[in-house]
Amino acid sequence: MSSPVPQTASSPAPSEREAHRLQAVLDALPVPIFFKDAAGAYLGFNSAFERYLGIPRERLLGRTVFDVAPPDLAAEYRDADDRLLRTGGTQMYETRVQGQDGTRREVVFHKAVLPDPGGETAGLVGAILDVTAQREAERARATALESVRAAQHLAALGTLAAGIAHELKNPLASVLSNVELVAGRLRELRDARRAPDLDAAAEALEDALEGAERMRLILRDLRTLTRPDDRVDGATDVHALLEYAAALASHELRPRARLAWDVEDVPPVRGGEGRLGQVFLNLLVNAAHATPEGNPAAHPIRLSARRRACGKIEIGVRDSGEGIPAEHLPRLFDPFFTTKPVGVGTGLGLWVCRSIVTAAGGSIEVESEVGRGTTFRVILPAAEDEPAPPRRGGALRRSVRDLIERG
């Protein structure tokens, strides 16, 4: 049976050896670690903590945060320490630490109480995780994503420009020809100084007014799409939303497909009309591009809306086009991924759609089969607690009445 190792006068006591060993372990760790007593004075720390603060050991031991940090940060640290000492357990929060050069870095503090041998709270131990680089990367990514969204928005507007010009061309021609007719009749009245039957002139003016109204609606929809301060948490009428998207996509749809309208009477959904309009405009244009030109009657694109059992609203866009290969589906919403030929599309449309829908508290589902078509389902929360938006009149429906099949 072995006996304990004898201690000499020059040998350190076991507790001293343990303290040296513990300090060596702490110093080997790259994460700044510290511990304090219940009054907030530093009892110890590792080398990484000294390096991180840029303050030598002798200026830290026995000091408090008010001796080593700016007053605003010191008060924040002390308040957090007091809460932890009162409640016990662990604590994690994000704040800043100021170095000796005055630079403030973003950090996450992880702390826990230290009990004494009797189980009472004697102090606390903490570690510092520097998240400055991570937060800067997140901010840069958010800025980049916003720039990409803006670029995609502009790209969508560019795609629509030709269609909007086409939509305005016919009603504008009607306005001009009918106004010219009325002007000619009025000139005749002036020259003859008589008052013949003015029915033809009145009918021409009615046609001119209808054409002008169509142009006004197109411009209104364009303003809605480009509105920069569109609310994420507003309420949007589903019928008006889909009619609005169909009207803007009509120049892409007419040569390829007809819309089958299967939209139930559902409550408004949460989300801004402009942003959600961009989502369904994109889905409709994608559905049109997946459908061959030349025989619209044979290729319906079905727009549907219903209320799910969970209370959310499901809005579907289903085409009978070429479909998407199964291996592409997992990447469909990745930025810059596209199944279109090189030079056609940016690969950002569906990614932007998902970003908008997610911001509104919703989600997007997709099913596809090669040769049979694709279905996108946008799931959005109902906005029954929001004031119902006013329903648009029949003028917008008339602008796409040759495109939509109800039922």
Tab-separated table of C-alpha atoms in Angstrom:
chain	number	residue	atom	x	y	z
A	1	MET	CA	0.000	0.000	0.000
A	2	SER	CA	1.557	3.294	-1.100
A	3	SER	CA	1.926	6.217	1.179
A	4	PRO	CA	1.265	9.867	0.396
A	5	VAL	CA	4.135	11.744	-1.166
A	6	PRO	CA	5.912	13.649	1.596
A	7	GLN	CA	5.952	17.404	1.369
A	8	THR	CA	9.135	19.377	1.775
A	9	ALA	CA	9.507	22.982	2.737
A	10	SER	CA	10.266	23.829	-0.881
A	11	SER	CA	7.314	21.870	-2.314
A	12	PRO	CA	4.168	23.861	-3.001
A	13	ALA	CA	1.065	22.879	-1.044
A	14	PRO	CA	-1.562	20.801	-2.893
A	15	SER	CA	-3.973	23.727	-3.033
A	16	GLU	CA	-1.252	25.921	-4.529
A	17	ARG	CA	-0.411	23.267	-7.141
A	18	GLU	CA	-4.089	22.980	-8.036
A	19	ALA	CA	-4.336	26.758	-8.383
A	20	HIS	CA	-1.319	26.823	-10.723
A	21	ARG	CA	-2.765	23.931	-12.718
A	22	LEU	CA	-6.149	25.657	-12.998
A	23	GLN	CA	-4.516	28.905	-14.097
A	24	ALA	CA	-2.469	27.038	-16.710
A	25	VAL	CA	-5.633	25.417	-18.059
A	26	LEU	CA	-7.432	28.779	-18.213
A	27	ASP	CA	-4.457	30.454	-19.891
A	28	ALA	CA	-4.421	27.726	-22.558
A	29	LEU	CA	-7.975	28.599	-23.577
A	30	PRO	CA	-8.330	31.192	-26.377
A	31	VAL	CA	-11.646	32.503	-25.011
A	32	PRO	CA	-11.475	35.382	-22.476
A	33	ILE	CA	-12.605	34.051	-19.073
A	34	PHE	CA	-12.979	35.899	-15.768
A	35	PHE	CA	-14.466	35.434	-12.306
A	36	LYS	CA	-15.597	37.959	-9.709
A	37	ASP	CA	-16.766	38.033	-6.129
A	38	ALA	CA	-20.286	39.055	-5.132
A	39	ALA	CA	-19.173	42.693	-4.853
A	40	GLY	CA	-18.045	42.687	-8.475
A	41	ALA	CA	-14.278	42.682	-7.895
A	42	TYR	CA	-12.168	40.593	-10.266
A	43	LEU	CA	-10.713	37.575	-8.440
A	44	GLY	CA	-9.048	36.033	-11.473
A	45	PHE	CA	-9.002	35.644	-15.244
A	46	ASN	CA	-6.975	34.064	-17.999
A	47	SER	CA	-4.365	35.529	-20.320
A	48	ALA	CA	-6.878	35.831	-23.145
A	49	PHE	CA	-8.975	38.170	-20.954
A	50	GLU	CA	-5.939	40.400	-20.301
A	51	ARG	CA	-5.096	40.517	-23.999
A	52	TYR	CA	-8.686	41.204	-25.020
A	53	LEU	CA	-9.035	44.200	-22.681
A	54	GLY	CA	-5.439	45.319	-23.199
A	55	ILE	CA	-5.019	45.790	-19.437
A	56	PRO	CA	-2.254	44.050	-17.423
A	57	ARG	CA	-3.062	41.679	-14.573
A	58	GLU	CA	-1.981	44.006	-11.788
A	59	ARG	CA	-4.448	46.678	-12.941
A	60	LEU	CA	-7.325	44.164	-13.037
A	61	LEU	CA	-7.069	42.121	-9.846
A	62	GLY	CA	-9.370	43.441	-7.154
A	63	ARG	CA	-10.868	46.095	-9.463
A	64	THR	CA	-14.471	46.380	-10.684
A	65	VAL	CA	-15.935	47.121	-14.094
A	66	PHE	CA	-16.151	50.799	-13.125
A	67	ASP	CA	-12.324	50.866	-12.974
A	68	VAL	CA	-11.768	49.293	-16.403
A	69	ALA	CA	-14.754	50.184	-18.606
A	70	PRO	CA	-16.493	53.408	-19.711
A	71	PRO	CA	-19.305	54.480	-17.346
A	72	ASP	CA	-22.154	53.522	-19.686
A	73	LEU	CA	-20.818	50.021	-20.318
A	74	ALA	CA	-19.771	49.551	-16.673
A	75	ALA	CA	-23.310	50.346	-15.478
A	76	GLU	CA	-24.739	47.867	-17.999
A	77	TYR	CA	-22.330	45.119	-16.902
A	78	ARG	CA	-23.037	45.726	-13.202
A	79	ASP	CA	-26.810	45.665	-13.696
A	80	ALA	CA	-26.490	42.323	-15.502
A	81	ASP	CA	-24.240	40.952	-12.747
A	82	ASP	CA	-26.709	42.014	-10.060
A	83	ARG	CA	-29.570	40.277	-11.863
A	84	LEU	CA	-27.552	37.079	-12.153
A	85	LEU	CA	-26.482	37.137	-8.495
A	86	ARG	CA	-30.115	37.638	-7.439
A	87	THR	CA	-31.663	34.965	-9.639
A	88	GLY	CA	-28.834	32.430	-9.871
A	89	GLY	CA	-28.320	30.051	-12.779
A	90	THR	CA	-26.764	31.250	-16.028
A	91	GLN	CA	-26.977	34.349	-18.157
A	92	MET	CA	-26.268	35.250	-21.774
A	93	TYR	CA	-26.619	38.647	-23.421
A	94	GLU	CA	-25.094	40.677	-26.231
A	95	THR	CA	-23.308	43.960	-25.611
A	96	ARG	CA	-20.059	45.760	-26.440
A	97	VAL	CA	-16.567	45.867	-24.944
A	98	GLN	CA	-14.304	48.875	-25.401
A	99	GLY	CA	-10.600	48.320	-25.920
A	100	GLN	CA	-7.791	50.617	-24.859
A	101	ASP	CA	-7.793	52.226	-28.299
A	102	GLY	CA	-11.437	53.283	-27.831
A	103	THR	CA	-12.797	50.770	-30.333
A	104	ARG	CA	-15.969	49.016	-29.243
A	105	ARG	CA	-16.380	45.413	-30.272
A	106	GLU	CA	-19.613	43.414	-30.279
A	107	VAL	CA	-19.601	40.508	-27.842
A	108	VAL	CA	-21.806	37.918	-26.190
A	109	PHE	CA	-21.330	37.430	-22.436
A	110	HIS	CA	-21.939	33.954	-20.994
A	111	LYS	CA	-22.055	34.004	-17.181
A	112	ALA	CA	-22.932	31.670	-14.313
A	113	VAL	CA	-22.976	31.990	-10.520
A	114	LEU	CA	-20.159	30.510	-8.407
A	115	PRO	CA	-21.317	28.823	-5.166
A	116	ASP	CA	-19.240	28.672	-2.004
A	117	PRO	CA	-18.719	25.347	-0.107
A	118	GLY	CA	-21.998	25.946	1.724
A	119	GLY	CA	-23.959	26.371	-1.509
A	120	GLU	CA	-24.391	30.126	-1.177
A	121	THR	CA	-23.603	32.444	-4.097
A	122	ALA	CA	-20.029	33.639	-3.756
A	123	GLY	CA	-19.589	35.321	-7.122
A	124	LEU	CA	-19.764	34.610	-10.812
A	125	VAL	CA	-17.712	33.293	-13.709
A	126	GLY	CA	-17.975	34.589	-17.250
A	127	ALA	CA	-16.679	34.098	-20.778
A	128	ILE	CA	-16.613	36.555	-23.680
A	129	LEU	CA	-17.420	35.533	-27.244
A	130	ASP	CA	-16.445	38.176	-29.802
A	131	VAL	CA	-19.105	38.340	-32.524
A	132	THR	CA	-17.943	41.543	-34.238
A	133	ALA	CA	-16.945	39.842	-37.477
A	134	GLN	CA	-20.151	37.806	-37.515
A	135	ARG	CA	-22.344	40.872	-36.961
A	136	GLU	CA	-20.470	42.868	-39.604
A	137	ALA	CA	-20.912	39.988	-42.048
A	138	GLU	CA	-24.628	39.820	-41.211
A	139	ARG	CA	-25.029	43.550	-41.796
A	140	ALA	CA	-23.094	43.338	-45.057
A	141	ARG	CA	-25.216	40.393	-46.137
A	142	ALA	CA	-28.424	42.255	-45.257
A	143	THR	CA	-27.229	45.253	-47.270
A	144	ALA	CA	-26.308	43.003	-50.182
A	145	LEU	CA	-29.652	41.191	-50.027
A	146	GLU	CA	-31.501	44.493	-50.025
A	147	SER	CA	-29.470	45.577	-53.044
A	148	VAL	CA	-30.290	42.308	-54.781
A	149	ARG	CA	-33.992	42.769	-53.974
A	150	ALA	CA	-33.836	46.257	-55.419
A	151	ALA	CA	-32.056	44.960	-58.510
A	152	GLN	CA	-34.647	42.223	-58.935
A	153	HIS	CA	-37.394	44.780	-58.512
A	154	LEU	CA	-35.885	46.911	-61.251
A	155	ALA	CA	-35.453	43.831	-63.430
A	156	ALA	CA	-39.133	43.009	-62.968
A	157	LEU	CA	-40.060	46.543	-63.938
A	158	GLY	CA	-37.885	46.307	-67.016
A	159	THR	CA	-39.577	43.055	-68.019
A	160	LEU	CA	-42.954	44.697	-67.589
A	161	ALA	CA	-42.097	47.838	-69.532
A	162	ALA	CA	-42.833	46.315	-72.940
A	163	GLY	CA	-46.081	44.796	-71.717
A	164	ILE	CA	-47.240	48.008	-70.090
A	165	ALA	CA	-46.439	49.922	-73.265
A	166	HIS	CA	-48.524	47.392	-75.191
A	167	GLU	CA	-51.384	47.658	-72.686
A	168	LEU	CA	-51.377	51.436	-72.964
A	169	LYS	CA	-51.089	51.484	-76.742
A	170	ASN	CA	-54.577	50.255	-77.583
A	171	PRO	CA	-56.598	52.325	-75.068
A	172	LEU	CA	-54.524	55.385	-75.918
A	173	ALA	CA	-55.241	54.903	-79.610
A	174	SER	CA	-58.932	54.587	-78.762
A	175	VAL	CA	-58.860	57.793	-76.743
A	176	LEU	CA	-57.116	59.697	-79.509
A	177	SER	CA	-59.318	58.470	-82.353
A	178	ASN	CA	-62.545	59.102	-80.453
A	179	VAL	CA	-61.480	62.492	-79.260
A	180	GLU	CA	-60.543	63.347	-82.839
A	181	LEU	CA	-64.004	62.216	-83.938
A	182	VAL	CA	-65.702	64.399	-81.337
A	183	ALA	CA	-63.502	67.330	-82.274
A	184	GLY	CA	-64.448	66.886	-85.936
A	185	ARG	CA	-68.167	66.799	-85.134
A	186	LEU	CA	-67.849	69.882	-83.031
A	187	ARG	CA	-66.079	71.642	-85.874
A	188	GLU	CA	-68.922	70.678	-88.163
A	189	LEU	CA	-71.429	72.105	-85.692
A	190	ARG	CA	-69.453	75.302	-85.490
A	191	ASP	CA	-69.233	75.624	-89.271
A	192	ALA	CA	-72.875	74.759	-89.934
A	193	ARG	CA	-74.175	76.544	-86.826
A	194	ARG	CA	-76.702	73.821	-86.267
A	195	ALA	CA	-77.342	71.128	-83.637
A	196	PRO	CA	-77.657	67.675	-85.240
A	197	ASP	CA	-78.052	64.387	-83.323
A	198	LEU	CA	-75.081	64.178	-80.972
A	199	ASP	CA	-75.427	60.443	-80.155
A	200	ALA	CA	-72.324	59.497	-82.146
A	201	ALA	CA	-70.271	62.161	-80.416
A	202	ALA	CA	-71.511	61.062	-76.982
A	203	GLU	CA	-70.694	57.417	-77.756
A	204	ALA	CA	-67.219	58.393	-78.887
A	205	LEU	CA	-66.651	60.278	-75.653
A	206	GLU	CA	-67.804	57.250	-73.634
A	207	ASP	CA	-65.297	55.075	-75.481
A	208	ALA	CA	-62.602	57.652	-74.861
A	209	LEU	CA	-63.404	57.731	-71.153
A	210	GLU	CA	-63.298	53.935	-70.905
A	211	GLY	CA	-59.906	53.889	-72.608
A	212	ALA	CA	-58.626	56.577	-70.295
A	213	GLU	CA	-59.892	54.600	-67.285
A	214	ARG	CA	-57.995	51.523	-68.429
A	215	MET	CA	-54.807	53.575	-68.681
A	216	ARG	CA	-55.418	55.004	-65.214
A	217	LEU	CA	-55.753	51.498	-63.760
A	218	ILE	CA	-52.565	50.306	-65.439
A	219	LEU	CA	-50.644	53.265	-64.069
A	220	ARG	CA	-52.163	52.742	-60.615
A	221	ASP	CA	-51.015	49.126	-60.621
A	222	LEU	CA	-47.538	50.177	-61.677
A	223	ARG	CA	-47.396	52.671	-58.809
A	224	THR	CA	-48.489	49.916	-56.405
A	225	LEU	CA	-45.719	47.641	-57.641
A	226	THR	CA	-43.048	50.320	-57.264
A	227	ARG	CA	-44.204	51.768	-53.942
A	228	PRO	CA	-41.016	51.801	-51.767
A	229	ASP	CA	-42.640	52.033	-48.347
A	230	ASP	CA	-45.042	49.133	-48.785
A	231	ARG	CA	-46.006	47.750	-45.370
A	232	VAL	CA	-45.108	44.179	-44.511
A	233	ASP	CA	-47.840	43.888	-41.889
A	234	GLY	CA	-50.790	45.357	-43.788
A	235	ALA	CA	-53.909	43.517	-44.970
A	236	THR	CA	-54.442	42.700	-48.650
A	237	ASP	CA	-57.598	41.492	-50.393
A	238	VAL	CA	-56.820	38.211	-52.180
A	239	HIS	CA	-59.221	38.681	-55.106
A	240	ALA	CA	-57.902	42.172	-55.844
A	241	LEU	CA	-54.302	40.985	-55.396
A	242	LEU	CA	-54.624	38.185	-57.955
A	243	GLU	CA	-56.545	40.338	-60.446
A	244	TYR	CA	-53.886	43.001	-60.122
A	245	ALA	CA	-51.088	40.474	-60.766
A	246	ALA	CA	-52.999	38.958	-63.693
A	247	ALA	CA	-53.509	42.389	-65.257
A	248	LEU	CA	-49.785	43.175	-65.108
A	249	ALA	CA	-48.824	39.717	-66.429
A	250	SER	CA	-51.479	39.666	-69.145
A	251	HIS	CA	-49.059	40.520	-71.964
A	252	GLU	CA	-47.052	37.366	-71.124
A	253	LEU	CA	-50.115	35.176	-70.560
A	254	ARG	CA	-52.314	35.967	-73.569
A	255	PRO	CA	-50.184	34.245	-76.257
A	256	ARG	CA	-49.765	31.128	-74.111
A	257	ALA	CA	-52.545	30.419	-71.642
A	258	ARG	CA	-55.893	31.272	-70.158
A	259	LEU	CA	-56.456	31.748	-66.446
A	260	ALA	CA	-58.759	29.319	-64.663
A	261	TRP	CA	-60.125	31.235	-61.657
A	262	ASP	CA	-60.796	29.101	-58.574
A	263	VAL	CA	-60.549	31.709	-55.818
A	264	GLU	CA	-62.823	31.174	-52.832
A	265	ASP	CA	-64.170	33.942	-50.633
A	266	VAL	CA	-61.269	34.108	-48.173
A	267	PRO	CA	-60.327	36.811	-45.651
A	268	PRO	CA	-57.540	39.301	-46.381
A	269	VAL	CA	-53.976	38.077	-45.964
A	270	ARG	CA	-51.159	39.682	-44.036
A	271	GLY	CA	-48.643	41.542	-46.203
A	272	GLY	CA	-48.319	44.644	-48.350
A	273	GLU	CA	-50.113	44.670	-51.683
A	274	GLY	CA	-47.095	45.876	-53.634
A	275	ARG	CA	-44.716	43.210	-52.365
A	276	LEU	CA	-47.230	40.369	-52.571
A	277	GLY	CA	-48.202	41.605	-56.016
A	278	GLN	CA	-44.571	41.167	-57.033
A	279	VAL	CA	-44.694	37.561	-55.771
A	280	PHE	CA	-47.737	36.544	-57.804
A	281	LEU	CA	-46.651	38.562	-60.820
A	282	ASN	CA	-43.398	36.602	-60.781
A	283	LEU	CA	-45.171	33.259	-60.381
A	284	LEU	CA	-47.599	34.044	-63.207
A	285	VAL	CA	-44.826	35.178	-65.550
A	286	ASN	CA	-42.828	32.027	-64.714
A	287	ALA	CA	-45.909	29.905	-65.410
A	288	ALA	CA	-46.366	31.674	-68.751
A	289	HIS	CA	-42.724	31.139	-69.703
A	290	ALA	CA	-43.103	27.420	-68.936
A	291	THR	CA	-46.026	27.220	-71.395
A	292	PRO	CA	-45.565	27.121	-75.187
A	293	GLU	CA	-47.088	29.887	-77.297
A	294	GLY	CA	-49.776	29.416	-79.893
A	295	ASN	CA	-52.656	27.569	-78.231
A	296	PRO	CA	-53.835	29.390	-75.057
A	297	ALA	CA	-57.085	27.408	-74.782
A	298	ALA	CA	-55.152	24.159	-74.354
A	299	HIS	CA	-52.942	25.432	-71.550
A	300	PRO	CA	-54.820	26.739	-68.516
A	301	ILE	CA	-53.011	28.373	-65.624
A	302	ARG	CA	-55.116	27.869	-62.514
A	303	LEU	CA	-55.266	30.523	-59.821
A	304	SER	CA	-56.776	29.246	-56.592
A	305	ALA	CA	-57.285	30.406	-53.030
A	306	ARG	CA	-58.720	28.579	-50.061
A	307	ARG	CA	-58.537	28.563	-46.290
A	308	ARG	CA	-56.585	25.733	-44.703
A	309	ALA	CA	-57.759	23.966	-41.571
A	310	CYS	CA	-55.062	25.797	-39.589
A	311	GLY	CA	-56.636	29.130	-40.550
A	312	LYS	CA	-53.933	30.248	-42.976
A	313	ILE	CA	-54.725	31.151	-46.584
A	314	GLU	CA	-53.333	28.991	-49.378
A	315	ILE	CA	-52.977	30.681	-52.779
A	316	GLY	CA	-51.986	28.447	-55.670
A	317	VAL	CA	-50.569	29.014	-59.147
A	318	ARG	CA	-50.650	25.836	-61.243
A	319	ASP	CA	-49.515	25.538	-64.848
A	320	SER	CA	-49.548	22.676	-67.333
A	321	GLY	CA	-46.146	23.505	-68.767
A	322	GLU	CA	-42.897	21.631	-69.100
A	323	GLY	CA	-42.342	21.018	-65.383
A	324	ILE	CA	-39.153	21.117	-63.305
A	325	PRO	CA	-36.772	18.140	-62.941
A	326	ALA	CA	-36.801	16.632	-59.444
A	327	GLU	CA	-33.080	17.243	-58.938
A	328	HIS	CA	-33.627	20.997	-59.344
A	329	LEU	CA	-36.405	21.355	-56.775
A	330	PRO	CA	-34.161	21.539	-53.653
A	331	ARG	CA	-32.271	24.499	-55.167
A	332	LEU	CA	-35.231	26.266	-56.709
A	333	PHE	CA	-35.259	29.121	-54.171
A	334	ASP	CA	-31.474	29.568	-54.026
A	335	PRO	CA	-30.257	32.960	-55.230
A	336	PHE	CA	-28.883	32.973	-58.791
A	337	PHE	CA	-30.161	29.453	-59.516
A	338	THR	CA	-32.249	29.245	-62.673
A	339	THR	CA	-33.492	26.556	-65.026
A	340	LYS	CA	-33.827	29.068	-67.869
A	341	PRO	CA	-31.288	29.305	-70.707
A	342	VAL	CA	-28.159	31.403	-70.236
A	343	GLY	CA	-28.970	35.079	-70.571
A	344	VAL	CA	-32.656	34.589	-69.745
A	345	GLY	CA	-33.565	35.594	-66.195
A	346	THR	CA	-31.343	36.363	-63.215
A	347	GLY	CA	-32.121	33.389	-60.998
A	348	LEU	CA	-33.338	35.768	-58.290
A	349	GLY	CA	-37.092	35.824	-58.846
A	350	LEU	CA	-38.110	32.872	-56.670
A	351	TRP	CA	-35.563	33.756	-54.023
A	352	VAL	CA	-37.054	37.256	-53.778
A	353	CYS	CA	-40.557	35.733	-53.694
A	354	ARG	CA	-39.650	33.526	-50.756
A	355	SER	CA	-38.016	36.467	-48.947
A	356	ILE	CA	-41.171	38.570	-49.318
A	357	VAL	CA	-43.484	35.754	-48.244
A	358	THR	CA	-41.294	34.816	-45.275
A	359	ALA	CA	-41.219	38.462	-44.141
A	360	ALA	CA	-45.034	38.384	-44.128
A	361	GLY	CA	-45.008	35.302	-41.881
A	362	GLY	CA	-45.763	32.825	-44.668
A	363	SER	CA	-44.105	30.068	-46.678
A	364	ILE	CA	-43.951	28.721	-50.248
A	365	GLU	CA	-44.419	25.103	-51.331
A	366	VAL	CA	-43.738	23.706	-54.789
A	367	GLU	CA	-44.647	20.483	-56.592
A	368	SER	CA	-43.626	19.666	-60.136
A	369	GLU	CA	-43.563	16.797	-62.599
A	370	VAL	CA	-41.692	16.943	-65.865
A	371	GLY	CA	-44.126	17.097	-68.781
A	372	ARG	CA	-47.162	17.740	-66.568
A	373	GLY	CA	-46.550	21.134	-64.980
A	374	THR	CA	-45.765	22.879	-61.728
A	375	THR	CA	-47.795	24.077	-58.745
A	376	PHE	CA	-46.665	26.800	-56.361
A	377	ARG	CA	-48.594	27.265	-53.123
A	378	VAL	CA	-48.101	30.447	-51.135
A	379	ILE	CA	-49.262	30.059	-47.523
A	380	LEU	CA	-50.010	33.354	-45.778
A	381	PRO	CA	-51.502	34.212	-42.381
A	382	ALA	CA	-55.004	35.640	-42.458
A	383	ALA	CA	-55.307	39.288	-41.421
A	384	GLU	CA	-58.750	39.122	-39.872
A	385	ASP	CA	-57.705	41.472	-37.074
A	386	GLU	CA	-56.734	44.159	-39.605
A	387	PRO	CA	-59.250	46.558	-41.195
A	388	ALA	CA	-60.407	44.999	-44.457
A	389	PRO	CA	-58.950	46.866	-47.449
A	390	PRO	CA	-61.484	48.335	-49.889
A	391	ARG	CA	-62.359	46.059	-52.781
A	392	ARG	CA	-61.511	47.423	-56.186
A	393	GLY	CA	-64.280	48.028	-58.636
A	394	GLY	CA	-65.048	46.085	-61.763
A	395	ALA	CA	-62.842	48.152	-64.057
A	396	LEU	CA	-59.752	46.085	-63.300
A	397	ARG	CA	-61.682	42.873	-63.834
A	398	ARG	CA	-62.840	44.176	-67.205
A	399	SER	CA	-59.239	44.847	-68.138
A	400	VAL	CA	-58.486	41.095	-67.923
A	401	ARG	CA	-61.959	39.676	-68.592
A	402	ASP	CA	-60.792	38.124	-71.880
A	403	LEU	CA	-58.050	36.320	-69.974
A	404	ILE	CA	-59.816	34.926	-66.901
A	405	GLU	CA	-62.188	31.975	-66.908
A	406	ARG	CA	-64.252	31.960	-63.729
A	407	GLY	CA	-65.329	28.740	-62.050
